[in-house]
Amino acid sequence: MDIVQRFLNYTKINTTTNRANGAAGIMPSNPTELELAKLIKSELEALGIKDISLDERAILIAKIPANHDKISPKIAFFAHLDTSAEQTADTKAKIVKYEGGDICLNDELGIFLKFSDNPELENYVGDDIVVTDGTSLLGADDKAAIASIVNALEYFVKNPDVKHGEVIACFVPDEEQGLRGAKALDASKLGADFGYCLDCCEIGEFIYENWNAGDCVLTFKGVSAHPMNAKGKLVNSLLMAHKFISLLPGGEAPEYTEGKEGYFWVKELSGNSAKTILKLDIREFDEQKYKERMQFLQNLADGLNVVWDGRIEITLNDRYKNVYSFLKDESAPAIVLAKQAFKNLDIVPKIKPMRGGYDGAVISSKGVPTPNIFTGGHNFHSIYEYLPVRSLRAASEVIKEIVKLAAKG
């Protein structure tokens, strides 16, 4: 099957992550994720792949054994089954030949993918581009990855003369709500030396640095009183929380930072004068600076507790680590092979730190160092999401080239 048709078929299954079900511990959060996993499994079985496992949580693992005697690394490729909850409508994907200017997504509703907002479209003049009708996500995040991986597996099955080591494909649910599928994955079942997620954007993107991420929950315990006789009695927990926020470093928030600049993100504030809960996210690329940020919050709470008679409860949690801490340095095989594959395919690498997290951050902590390779898509989580066909094909070619290079040693 052609990779484009494969991708279009996947987009027809609406796998919007369900946050309510996820919060209730249900996996997959949307039963259609399991439906998609079953479709992928049937396609792999049709190719003749024997070593396939699929559990009720929609975690799918398939393996192609090595076809030569030379010792070469076992490499895993990962994608997630769900799409983001920003839009829930069914995807109506279509292919347009891009000739420049704006792309009309929906004439009736007057929805356009505007060149003025997406100047990178200039790179795709003359190319086929997959878009939606402007009422949904496209789902290239991450169905382009699924199509690329399955297409690469098909290539190796149908070309047994091409030497390769063991190739592992893994598809997980609910990445879009806290990397839940990756956290549930038993990485020991992979048997991989290292891996690659396909979960970043335009052609050439290669990510092997991401946040060290944590969260902080603070509970401020006040004392309620009727305002008519509140003097000397009322302790307003809302004002305590606001005071805490005011003591955070100025300018160290998402809206003021870029590149590798870390931050505190005041994410949620709820309550009343008697009790208020404040939730913060902590992000930092450097591990030591991350620890210092977490300690800063602990120290601030401890100091204010002296003043406020212990009226603050604080909980600090680590969420995921920077993948680079598992890769160790630039000589890591996963980095070297990917860069060489890009070079061999004349793809200019766009190496940058990821101001976010992805499944690979969790998988790396389970013993399988996993950087992130492009899917080719643009405008993830938006009705303006689009996927140049040339980029989709390139993502699959990178997978093939990495596997072939690894077999050569």
mmCIF file of C-alpha atoms in Angstrom:
data_model
loop_
_atom_site.group_PDB
_atom_site.id
_atom_site.type_symbol
_atom_site.label_atom_id
_atom_site.label_comp_id
_atom_site.label_asym_id
_atom_site.label_seq_id
_atom_site.Cartn_x
_atom_site.Cartn_y
_atom_site.Cartn_z
ATOM 1 C CA MET A 1 0.000 0.000 0.000
ATOM 2 C CA ASP A 2 1.243 3.489 -0.788
ATOM 3 C CA ILE A 3 2.226 5.423 2.305
ATOM 4 C CA VAL A 4 -0.116 8.312 1.488
ATOM 5 C CA GLN A 5 -3.163 6.066 1.228
ATOM 6 C CA ARG A 6 -2.087 4.319 4.406
ATOM 7 C CA PHE A 7 -1.968 7.643 6.238
ATOM 8 C CA LEU A 8 -5.364 8.702 4.854
ATOM 9 C CA ASN A 9 -6.868 5.431 6.039
ATOM 10 C CA TYR A 10 -5.579 6.035 9.553
ATOM 11 C CA THR A 11 -7.060 9.555 9.642
ATOM 12 C CA LYS A 12 -10.528 8.087 9.083
ATOM 13 C CA ILE A 13 -10.469 6.607 12.586
ATOM 14 C CA ASN A 14 -11.127 9.367 15.101
ATOM 15 C CA THR A 15 -8.759 8.690 17.995
ATOM 16 C CA THR A 16 -9.178 11.932 19.940
ATOM 17 C CA THR A 17 -7.812 11.382 23.421
ATOM 18 C CA ASN A 18 -10.512 11.468 26.105
ATOM 19 C CA ARG A 19 -9.281 13.467 29.080
ATOM 20 C CA ALA A 20 -12.148 12.457 31.359
ATOM 21 C CA ASN A 21 -11.521 8.764 30.783
ATOM 22 C CA GLY A 22 -7.796 9.304 31.162
ATOM 23 C CA ALA A 23 -8.309 11.039 34.494
ATOM 24 C CA ALA A 24 -10.361 8.030 35.556
ATOM 25 C CA GLY A 25 -7.474 5.707 34.727
ATOM 26 C CA ILE A 26 -9.063 4.194 31.627
ATOM 27 C CA MET A 27 -6.587 3.113 28.917
ATOM 28 C CA PRO A 28 -6.967 3.618 26.099
ATOM 29 C CA SER A 29 -8.987 6.690 26.938
ATOM 30 C CA ASN A 30 -10.805 6.379 23.610
ATOM 31 C CA PRO A 31 -11.773 2.861 22.456
ATOM 32 C CA THR A 32 -11.039 3.891 18.870
ATOM 33 C CA GLU A 33 -7.343 3.850 19.759
ATOM 34 C CA LEU A 34 -7.663 0.098 20.199
ATOM 35 C CA GLU A 35 -9.589 -0.025 16.918
ATOM 36 C CA LEU A 36 -6.682 1.680 15.162
ATOM 37 C CA ALA A 37 -4.184 -0.634 16.863
ATOM 38 C CA LYS A 38 -6.162 -3.647 15.627
ATOM 39 C CA LEU A 39 -6.099 -2.261 12.078
ATOM 40 C CA ILE A 40 -2.321 -1.821 12.261
ATOM 41 C CA LYS A 41 -1.945 -5.330 13.655
ATOM 42 C CA SER A 42 -3.981 -6.780 10.778
ATOM 43 C CA GLU A 43 -1.800 -4.911 8.267
ATOM 44 C CA LEU A 44 1.376 -6.244 9.851
ATOM 45 C CA GLU A 45 -0.021 -9.769 9.908
ATOM 46 C CA ALA A 46 -0.886 -9.419 6.213
ATOM 47 C CA LEU A 47 2.769 -8.604 5.582
ATOM 48 C CA GLY A 48 3.706 -11.911 7.202
ATOM 49 C CA ILE A 49 5.131 -10.499 10.425
ATOM 50 C CA LYS A 50 4.773 -13.159 13.109
ATOM 51 C CA ASP A 51 6.045 -11.579 16.307
ATOM 52 C CA ILE A 52 3.180 -9.232 17.207
ATOM 53 C CA SER A 53 1.550 -8.504 20.553
ATOM 54 C CA LEU A 54 -1.427 -6.278 21.293
ATOM 55 C CA ASP A 55 -2.928 -5.881 24.750
ATOM 56 C CA GLU A 56 -6.241 -4.454 25.930
ATOM 57 C CA ARG A 57 -4.611 -1.094 26.636
ATOM 58 C CA ALA A 58 -3.846 -0.692 22.909
ATOM 59 C CA ILE A 59 -0.086 -1.149 23.353
ATOM 60 C CA LEU A 60 1.098 -2.818 20.148
ATOM 61 C CA ILE A 61 4.601 -4.268 19.651
ATOM 62 C CA ALA A 62 5.810 -5.908 16.437
ATOM 63 C CA LYS A 63 9.246 -7.266 15.620
ATOM 64 C CA ILE A 64 11.064 -8.221 12.438
ATOM 65 C CA PRO A 65 14.016 -10.511 13.201
ATOM 66 C CA ALA A 66 17.498 -9.780 11.911
ATOM 67 C CA ASN A 67 18.222 -11.343 8.518
ATOM 68 C CA HIS A 68 22.007 -11.544 8.797
ATOM 69 C CA ASP A 69 24.525 -13.008 11.206
ATOM 70 C CA LYS A 70 26.391 -9.796 11.916
ATOM 71 C CA ILE A 71 25.812 -8.335 15.362
ATOM 72 C CA SER A 72 23.937 -5.058 14.981
ATOM 73 C CA PRO A 73 21.797 -3.010 17.328
ATOM 74 C CA LYS A 74 18.140 -3.750 17.883
ATOM 75 C CA ILE A 75 16.282 -0.552 17.062
ATOM 76 C CA ALA A 76 12.740 0.409 18.060
ATOM 77 C CA PHE A 77 10.508 2.999 16.412
ATOM 78 C CA PHE A 78 7.636 4.556 18.346
ATOM 79 C CA ALA A 79 4.416 6.397 17.515
ATOM 80 C CA HIS A 80 1.276 7.215 19.461
ATOM 81 C CA LEU A 81 -2.271 6.308 18.494
ATOM 82 C CA ASP A 82 -4.219 9.237 19.925
ATOM 83 C CA THR A 83 -4.737 12.742 18.617
ATOM 84 C CA SER A 84 -5.006 15.888 20.705
ATOM 85 C CA ALA A 85 -8.230 16.948 22.416
ATOM 86 C CA GLU A 86 -8.156 20.484 20.966
ATOM 87 C CA GLN A 87 -10.553 19.357 18.248
ATOM 88 C CA THR A 88 -12.892 16.365 18.360
ATOM 89 C CA ALA A 89 -14.560 16.336 14.925
ATOM 90 C CA ASP A 90 -13.914 13.552 12.425
ATOM 91 C CA THR A 91 -11.060 14.236 10.020
ATOM 92 C CA LYS A 92 -11.944 14.860 6.388
ATOM 93 C CA ALA A 93 -8.506 14.820 4.820
ATOM 94 C CA LYS A 94 -7.797 15.823 1.246
ATOM 95 C CA ILE A 95 -4.746 16.266 -0.964
ATOM 96 C CA VAL A 96 -4.129 19.585 -2.680
ATOM 97 C CA LYS A 97 -1.495 20.506 -5.234
ATOM 98 C CA TYR A 98 0.128 23.565 -3.762
ATOM 99 C CA GLU A 99 0.730 26.299 -6.301
ATOM 100 C CA GLY A 100 1.452 29.125 -3.860
ATOM 101 C CA GLY A 101 -0.565 31.600 -1.825
ATOM 102 C CA ASP A 102 -3.369 30.634 0.546
ATOM 103 C CA ILE A 103 -4.989 27.195 0.588
ATOM 104 C CA CYS A 104 -8.791 27.120 0.800
ATOM 105 C CA LEU A 105 -9.703 24.490 3.373
ATOM 106 C CA ASN A 106 -13.423 25.162 3.457
ATOM 107 C CA ASP A 107 -15.040 27.511 0.940
ATOM 108 C CA GLU A 108 -18.447 27.360 2.603
ATOM 109 C CA LEU A 109 -17.073 28.360 6.000
ATOM 110 C CA GLY A 110 -14.411 30.673 4.607
ATOM 111 C CA ILE A 111 -11.509 28.828 6.258
ATOM 112 C CA PHE A 112 -8.074 29.294 4.669
ATOM 113 C CA LEU A 113 -4.576 28.108 5.473
ATOM 114 C CA LYS A 114 -2.938 31.493 5.000
ATOM 115 C CA PHE A 115 0.508 31.943 3.523
ATOM 116 C CA SER A 116 0.979 35.091 5.631
ATOM 117 C CA ASP A 117 0.705 32.945 8.772
ATOM 118 C CA ASN A 118 2.653 30.021 7.312
ATOM 119 C CA PRO A 119 5.504 31.435 5.171
ATOM 120 C CA GLU A 120 7.244 28.032 5.231
ATOM 121 C CA LEU A 121 4.636 26.972 2.642
ATOM 122 C CA GLU A 122 6.995 28.511 0.112
ATOM 123 C CA ASN A 123 9.176 25.407 0.540
ATOM 124 C CA TYR A 124 6.359 23.213 -0.791
ATOM 125 C CA VAL A 125 5.320 25.007 -3.992
ATOM 126 C CA GLY A 126 4.603 22.326 -6.576
ATOM 127 C CA ASP A 127 4.178 19.617 -3.921
ATOM 128 C CA ASP A 128 1.117 17.663 -2.829
ATOM 129 C CA ILE A 129 -0.028 18.632 0.661
ATOM 130 C CA VAL A 130 -2.536 16.810 2.873
ATOM 131 C CA VAL A 131 -4.950 19.156 4.677
ATOM 132 C CA THR A 132 -8.376 18.991 6.338
ATOM 133 C CA ASP A 133 -11.639 20.769 5.602
ATOM 134 C CA GLY A 134 -10.851 23.199 8.425
ATOM 135 C CA THR A 135 -13.157 21.600 10.996
ATOM 136 C CA SER A 136 -10.742 19.151 12.632
ATOM 137 C CA LEU A 137 -7.156 18.234 13.233
ATOM 138 C CA LEU A 138 -5.403 16.326 10.468
ATOM 139 C CA GLY A 139 -3.807 13.847 12.862
ATOM 140 C CA ALA A 140 -0.334 13.853 11.327
ATOM 141 C CA ASP A 141 0.511 14.018 15.024
ATOM 142 C CA ASP A 142 0.989 11.086 15.122
ATOM 143 C CA LYS A 143 -0.621 9.078 12.328
ATOM 144 C CA ALA A 144 2.027 10.243 9.876
ATOM 145 C CA ALA A 145 4.487 8.483 12.174
ATOM 146 C CA ILE A 146 2.419 5.307 12.201
ATOM 147 C CA ALA A 147 2.231 5.310 8.400
ATOM 148 C CA SER A 148 5.985 5.925 8.131
ATOM 149 C CA ILE A 149 6.861 3.067 10.468
ATOM 150 C CA VAL A 150 4.475 0.553 8.878
ATOM 151 C CA ASN A 151 5.709 1.577 5.436
ATOM 152 C CA ALA A 152 9.314 0.934 6.521
ATOM 153 C CA LEU A 153 8.394 -2.475 7.946
ATOM 154 C CA GLU A 154 6.717 -3.353 4.667
ATOM 155 C CA TYR A 155 9.891 -2.386 2.809
ATOM 156 C CA PHE A 156 12.100 -4.709 4.837
ATOM 157 C CA VAL A 157 9.638 -7.596 4.628
ATOM 158 C CA LYS A 158 9.350 -7.270 0.850
ATOM 159 C CA ASN A 159 13.076 -6.753 0.313
ATOM 160 C CA PRO A 160 14.759 -9.634 2.175
ATOM 161 C CA ASP A 161 18.010 -8.990 0.309
ATOM 162 C CA VAL A 162 18.393 -5.737 2.284
ATOM 163 C CA LYS A 163 20.359 -6.660 5.395
ATOM 164 C CA HIS A 164 19.116 -5.438 8.747
ATOM 165 C CA GLY A 165 19.205 -6.157 12.431
ATOM 166 C CA GLU A 166 16.102 -6.685 14.531
ATOM 167 C CA VAL A 167 13.539 -3.937 13.923
ATOM 168 C CA ILE A 168 10.898 -3.225 16.537
ATOM 169 C CA ALA A 169 7.758 -1.129 16.079
ATOM 170 C CA CYS A 170 5.793 0.067 19.095
ATOM 171 C CA PHE A 171 2.515 1.986 19.115
ATOM 172 C CA VAL A 172 1.127 3.375 22.373
ATOM 173 C CA PRO A 173 -2.066 5.177 23.422
ATOM 174 C CA ASP A 174 -2.720 8.482 25.152
ATOM 175 C CA GLU A 175 0.498 10.377 24.591
ATOM 176 C CA GLU A 176 -1.558 13.564 24.446
ATOM 177 C CA GLN A 177 -2.402 13.459 28.131
ATOM 178 C CA GLY A 178 0.733 13.007 30.152
ATOM 179 C CA LEU A 179 2.515 10.343 28.071
ATOM 180 C CA ARG A 180 0.273 7.722 29.690
ATOM 181 C CA GLY A 181 0.883 4.971 27.137
ATOM 182 C CA ALA A 182 4.654 5.260 27.362
ATOM 183 C CA LYS A 183 4.440 5.165 31.147
ATOM 184 C CA ALA A 184 2.393 1.958 30.969
ATOM 185 C CA LEU A 185 4.762 0.315 28.471
ATOM 186 C CA ASP A 186 6.860 -2.592 29.723
ATOM 187 C CA ALA A 187 10.096 -1.679 27.940
ATOM 188 C CA SER A 188 11.616 -5.066 28.742
ATOM 189 C CA LYS A 189 9.297 -6.543 26.115
ATOM 190 C CA LEU A 190 10.998 -4.461 23.437
ATOM 191 C CA GLY A 191 14.504 -5.845 23.775
ATOM 192 C CA ALA A 192 15.775 -2.727 22.020
ATOM 193 C CA ASP A 193 19.210 -1.156 22.386
ATOM 194 C CA PHE A 194 17.827 2.265 21.528
ATOM 195 C CA GLY A 195 14.925 3.755 19.642
ATOM 196 C CA TYR A 196 13.360 6.717 17.884
ATOM 197 C CA CYS A 197 10.038 8.412 18.377
ATOM 198 C CA LEU A 198 8.536 10.036 15.319
ATOM 199 C CA ASP A 199 6.722 12.895 16.951
ATOM 200 C CA CYS A 200 8.137 16.232 15.882
ATOM 201 C CA CYS A 201 7.325 18.477 13.015
ATOM 202 C CA GLU A 202 8.755 19.644 9.696
ATOM 203 C CA ILE A 203 11.160 17.691 7.537
ATOM 204 C CA GLY A 204 14.659 17.642 9.030
ATOM 205 C CA GLU A 205 13.700 18.163 12.661
ATOM 206 C CA PHE A 206 15.757 16.017 14.991
ATOM 207 C CA ILE A 207 15.359 16.394 18.721
ATOM 208 C CA TYR A 208 17.442 14.811 21.424
ATOM 209 C CA GLU A 209 17.049 17.388 24.161
ATOM 210 C CA ASN A 210 13.830 18.139 26.017
ATOM 211 C CA TRP A 211 12.761 19.484 29.370
ATOM 212 C CA ASN A 212 13.462 18.064 32.742
ATOM 213 C CA ALA A 213 9.880 18.418 33.918
ATOM 214 C CA GLY A 214 8.220 18.511 37.290
ATOM 215 C CA ASP A 215 5.097 19.781 38.971
ATOM 216 C CA CYS A 216 4.267 21.390 42.265
ATOM 217 C CA VAL A 217 0.962 21.413 44.146
ATOM 218 C CA LEU A 218 0.565 23.881 47.011
ATOM 219 C CA THR A 219 -2.364 23.909 49.391
ATOM 220 C CA PHE A 220 -2.912 27.121 51.364
ATOM 221 C CA LYS A 221 -5.039 26.626 54.484
ATOM 222 C CA GLY A 222 -6.789 29.747 55.670
ATOM 223 C CA VAL A 223 -9.393 30.498 58.305
ATOM 224 C CA SER A 224 -12.860 31.563 57.211
ATOM 225 C CA ALA A 225 -14.845 34.242 59.002
ATOM 226 C CA HIS A 226 -17.851 36.433 58.291
ATOM 227 C CA PRO A 227 -16.651 39.819 57.048
ATOM 228 C CA MET A 228 -18.715 41.651 59.705
ATOM 229 C CA ASN A 229 -16.384 40.390 62.437
ATOM 230 C CA ALA A 230 -13.385 39.134 60.423
ATOM 231 C CA LYS A 231 -10.788 41.419 61.957
ATOM 232 C CA GLY A 232 -8.094 39.353 63.626
ATOM 233 C CA LYS A 233 -9.840 36.124 62.624
ATOM 234 C CA LEU A 234 -9.946 35.798 58.826
ATOM 235 C CA VAL A 235 -6.886 34.280 57.207
ATOM 236 C CA ASN A 236 -7.471 34.543 53.444
ATOM 237 C CA SER A 237 -5.859 31.592 51.642
ATOM 238 C CA LEU A 238 -6.409 33.232 48.253
ATOM 239 C CA LEU A 239 -4.220 36.157 49.273
ATOM 240 C CA MET A 240 -1.612 33.742 50.627
ATOM 241 C CA ALA A 241 -1.459 32.041 47.232
ATOM 242 C CA HIS A 242 -1.169 35.375 45.455
ATOM 243 C CA LYS A 243 1.662 36.364 47.785
ATOM 244 C CA PHE A 244 3.473 33.113 46.955
ATOM 245 C CA ILE A 245 3.082 33.781 43.225
ATOM 246 C CA SER A 246 4.413 37.318 43.637
ATOM 247 C CA LEU A 247 7.642 35.912 45.102
ATOM 248 C CA LEU A 248 8.418 33.810 42.002
ATOM 249 C CA PRO A 249 11.294 35.195 39.899
ATOM 250 C CA GLY A 250 10.134 37.866 37.475
ATOM 251 C CA GLY A 251 10.284 36.983 33.795
ATOM 252 C CA GLU A 252 10.782 33.259 34.367
ATOM 253 C CA ALA A 253 7.472 32.162 32.864
ATOM 254 C CA PRO A 254 6.561 30.547 29.516
ATOM 255 C CA GLU A 255 5.457 33.831 27.954
ATOM 256 C CA TYR A 256 8.865 35.414 28.587
ATOM 257 C CA THR A 257 11.241 32.570 27.717
ATOM 258 C CA GLU A 258 12.590 30.716 24.686
ATOM 259 C CA GLY A 259 15.341 28.308 23.641
ATOM 260 C CA LYS A 260 16.816 26.641 26.694
ATOM 261 C CA GLU A 261 15.491 29.175 29.186
ATOM 262 C CA GLY A 262 13.610 27.431 31.984
ATOM 263 C CA TYR A 263 10.530 28.661 33.819
ATOM 264 C CA PHE A 264 7.894 28.351 36.494
ATOM 265 C CA TRP A 265 4.401 28.109 35.014
ATOM 266 C CA VAL A 266 1.505 29.173 37.220
ATOM 267 C CA LYS A 267 -0.937 26.720 35.729
ATOM 268 C CA GLU A 268 -4.011 26.579 37.934
ATOM 269 C CA LEU A 269 -5.428 28.451 40.927
ATOM 270 C CA SER A 270 -8.675 27.463 42.611
ATOM 271 C CA GLY A 271 -10.316 27.842 45.977
ATOM 272 C CA ASN A 272 -11.794 30.327 48.406
ATOM 273 C CA SER A 273 -10.710 32.247 51.473
ATOM 274 C CA ALA A 274 -10.568 29.059 53.556
ATOM 275 C CA LYS A 275 -8.592 26.822 51.192
ATOM 276 C CA THR A 276 -6.745 27.470 47.926
ATOM 277 C CA ILE A 277 -4.828 25.094 45.677
ATOM 278 C CA LEU A 278 -2.077 26.366 43.401
ATOM 279 C CA LYS A 279 -0.534 24.175 40.683
ATOM 280 C CA LEU A 280 2.801 24.958 39.070
ATOM 281 C CA ASP A 281 4.842 23.317 36.319
ATOM 282 C CA ILE A 282 8.628 23.472 36.498
ATOM 283 C CA ARG A 283 10.744 23.181 33.344
ATOM 284 C CA GLU A 284 14.516 23.277 32.827
ATOM 285 C CA PHE A 285 16.917 21.662 30.347
ATOM 286 C CA ASP A 286 19.870 21.527 32.711
ATOM 287 C CA GLU A 287 19.373 18.912 35.406
ATOM 288 C CA GLN A 288 21.148 20.880 38.132
ATOM 289 C CA LYS A 289 19.136 24.007 37.381
ATOM 290 C CA TYR A 290 15.978 21.896 37.452
ATOM 291 C CA LYS A 291 16.871 20.635 40.933
ATOM 292 C CA GLU A 292 17.552 24.212 42.016
ATOM 293 C CA ARG A 293 14.135 25.316 40.796
ATOM 294 C CA MET A 294 12.434 22.542 42.737
ATOM 295 C CA GLN A 295 14.456 23.397 45.839
ATOM 296 C CA PHE A 296 13.581 27.084 45.448
ATOM 297 C CA LEU A 297 9.879 26.241 45.702
ATOM 298 C CA GLN A 298 10.476 24.047 48.750
ATOM 299 C CA ASN A 299 12.522 26.785 50.440
ATOM 300 C CA LEU A 300 9.912 29.426 49.639
ATOM 301 C CA ALA A 301 7.146 27.311 51.135
ATOM 302 C CA ASP A 302 9.249 26.514 54.205
ATOM 303 C CA GLY A 303 10.030 30.191 54.761
ATOM 304 C CA LEU A 304 6.427 31.300 54.452
ATOM 305 C CA ASN A 305 5.326 28.483 56.736
ATOM 306 C CA VAL A 306 7.403 30.070 59.496
ATOM 307 C CA VAL A 307 5.465 33.304 59.005
ATOM 308 C CA TRP A 308 2.070 31.671 58.464
ATOM 309 C CA ASP A 309 2.245 29.000 61.173
ATOM 310 C CA GLY A 310 2.529 26.058 58.818
ATOM 311 C CA ARG A 311 -0.467 26.881 56.643
ATOM 312 C CA ILE A 312 1.147 25.627 53.402
ATOM 313 C CA GLU A 313 1.362 22.041 52.230
ATOM 314 C CA ILE A 314 3.687 21.455 49.282
ATOM 315 C CA THR A 315 4.091 18.421 47.038
ATOM 316 C CA LEU A 316 6.850 18.249 44.414
ATOM 317 C CA ASN A 317 6.894 15.571 41.718
ATOM 318 C CA ASP A 318 9.279 14.720 38.882
ATOM 319 C CA ARG A 319 7.431 14.080 35.618
ATOM 320 C CA TYR A 320 10.126 13.199 33.059
ATOM 321 C CA LYS A 321 13.796 13.845 32.325
ATOM 322 C CA ASN A 322 15.815 15.279 29.486
ATOM 323 C CA VAL A 323 16.449 12.496 26.950
ATOM 324 C CA TYR A 324 20.002 13.752 26.467
ATOM 325 C CA SER A 325 20.882 12.618 29.988
ATOM 326 C CA PHE A 326 20.315 9.035 28.784
ATOM 327 C CA LEU A 327 22.069 9.462 25.433
ATOM 328 C CA LYS A 328 25.061 10.876 27.372
ATOM 329 C CA ASP A 329 26.770 12.728 24.510
ATOM 330 C CA GLU A 330 26.906 13.362 20.755
ATOM 331 C CA SER A 331 28.613 10.027 20.135
ATOM 332 C CA ALA A 332 25.504 8.065 21.131
ATOM 333 C CA PRO A 333 24.651 5.564 18.357
ATOM 334 C CA ALA A 334 21.094 6.881 18.099
ATOM 335 C CA ILE A 335 22.396 10.373 17.358
ATOM 336 C CA VAL A 336 25.213 9.321 15.031
ATOM 337 C CA LEU A 337 23.031 7.029 12.918
ATOM 338 C CA ALA A 338 20.233 9.571 12.520
ATOM 339 C CA LYS A 339 22.610 12.340 11.469
ATOM 340 C CA GLN A 340 24.260 10.054 8.923
ATOM 341 C CA ALA A 341 20.854 8.980 7.588
ATOM 342 C CA PHE A 342 19.865 12.622 7.109
ATOM 343 C CA LYS A 343 23.132 13.286 5.293
ATOM 344 C CA ASN A 344 22.755 10.275 3.015
ATOM 345 C CA LEU A 345 19.242 11.379 2.074
ATOM 346 C CA ASP A 346 20.237 15.028 1.530
ATOM 347 C CA ILE A 347 17.972 16.175 4.353
ATOM 348 C CA VAL A 348 19.238 19.235 6.177
ATOM 349 C CA PRO A 349 19.031 18.479 9.921
ATOM 350 C CA LYS A 350 17.192 20.982 12.081
ATOM 351 C CA ILE A 351 18.509 20.131 15.530
ATOM 352 C CA LYS A 352 16.875 22.045 18.350
ATOM 353 C CA PRO A 353 15.834 21.580 21.962
ATOM 354 C CA MET A 354 12.201 20.652 22.478
ATOM 355 C CA ARG A 355 10.364 22.908 24.894
ATOM 356 C CA GLY A 356 8.040 20.079 25.804
ATOM 357 C CA GLY A 357 7.955 16.375 26.431
ATOM 358 C CA TYR A 358 7.316 13.317 24.328
ATOM 359 C CA ASP A 359 7.067 9.555 24.795
ATOM 360 C CA GLY A 360 10.803 9.146 24.300
ATOM 361 C CA ALA A 361 11.513 10.980 27.557
ATOM 362 C CA VAL A 362 9.645 8.270 29.467
ATOM 363 C CA ILE A 363 10.923 5.394 27.338
ATOM 364 C CA SER A 364 14.515 6.590 27.751
ATOM 365 C CA SER A 365 14.159 6.419 31.523
ATOM 366 C CA LYS A 366 13.162 2.756 31.080
ATOM 367 C CA GLY A 367 16.491 1.895 29.488
ATOM 368 C CA VAL A 368 15.853 2.579 25.786
ATOM 369 C CA PRO A 369 17.447 5.940 24.834
ATOM 370 C CA THR A 370 15.003 7.475 22.364
ATOM 371 C CA PRO A 371 15.478 10.736 20.468
ATOM 372 C CA ASN A 372 12.771 12.229 18.254
ATOM 373 C CA ILE A 373 12.571 12.363 14.441
ATOM 374 C CA PHE A 374 10.254 14.447 12.263
ATOM 375 C CA THR A 375 6.918 13.265 10.907
ATOM 376 C CA GLY A 376 6.863 16.071 8.337
ATOM 377 C CA GLY A 377 3.718 17.735 9.655
ATOM 378 C CA HIS A 378 3.101 21.372 10.545
ATOM 379 C CA ASN A 379 0.716 23.160 12.947
ATOM 380 C CA PHE A 380 0.082 20.238 15.288
ATOM 381 C CA HIS A 381 -3.044 20.550 17.494
ATOM 382 C CA SER A 382 -4.649 22.987 15.049
ATOM 383 C CA ILE A 383 -7.290 22.927 12.306
ATOM 384 C CA TYR A 384 -4.488 24.330 10.140
ATOM 385 C CA GLU A 385 -2.379 21.192 10.542
ATOM 386 C CA TYR A 386 -0.936 20.073 7.215
ATOM 387 C CA LEU A 387 1.403 17.408 5.894
ATOM 388 C CA PRO A 388 3.511 17.721 2.723
ATOM 389 C CA VAL A 389 3.560 14.339 1.006
ATOM 390 C CA ARG A 390 7.275 14.664 0.241
ATOM 391 C CA SER A 391 7.980 15.098 3.953
ATOM 392 C CA LEU A 392 5.876 12.077 4.882
ATOM 393 C CA ARG A 393 7.822 9.918 2.461
ATOM 394 C CA ALA A 394 11.100 11.337 3.774
ATOM 395 C CA ALA A 395 10.261 10.341 7.355
ATOM 396 C CA SER A 396 9.877 6.720 6.298
ATOM 397 C CA GLU A 397 13.078 6.880 4.246
ATOM 398 C CA VAL A 398 14.973 8.031 7.331
ATOM 399 C CA ILE A 399 13.758 4.959 9.225
ATOM 400 C CA LYS A 400 14.925 2.687 6.426
ATOM 401 C CA GLU A 401 18.287 4.398 6.168
ATOM 402 C CA ILE A 402 18.941 4.210 9.911
ATOM 403 C CA VAL A 403 18.229 0.480 9.926
ATOM 404 C CA LYS A 404 20.459 -0.136 6.895
ATOM 405 C CA LEU A 405 23.288 1.925 8.336
ATOM 406 C CA ALA A 406 23.080 0.063 11.652
ATOM 407 C CA ALA A 407 23.412 -3.254 9.825
ATOM 408 C CA LYS A 408 26.597 -2.096 8.143
ATOM 409 C CA GLY A 409 28.202 -1.321 11.485
#
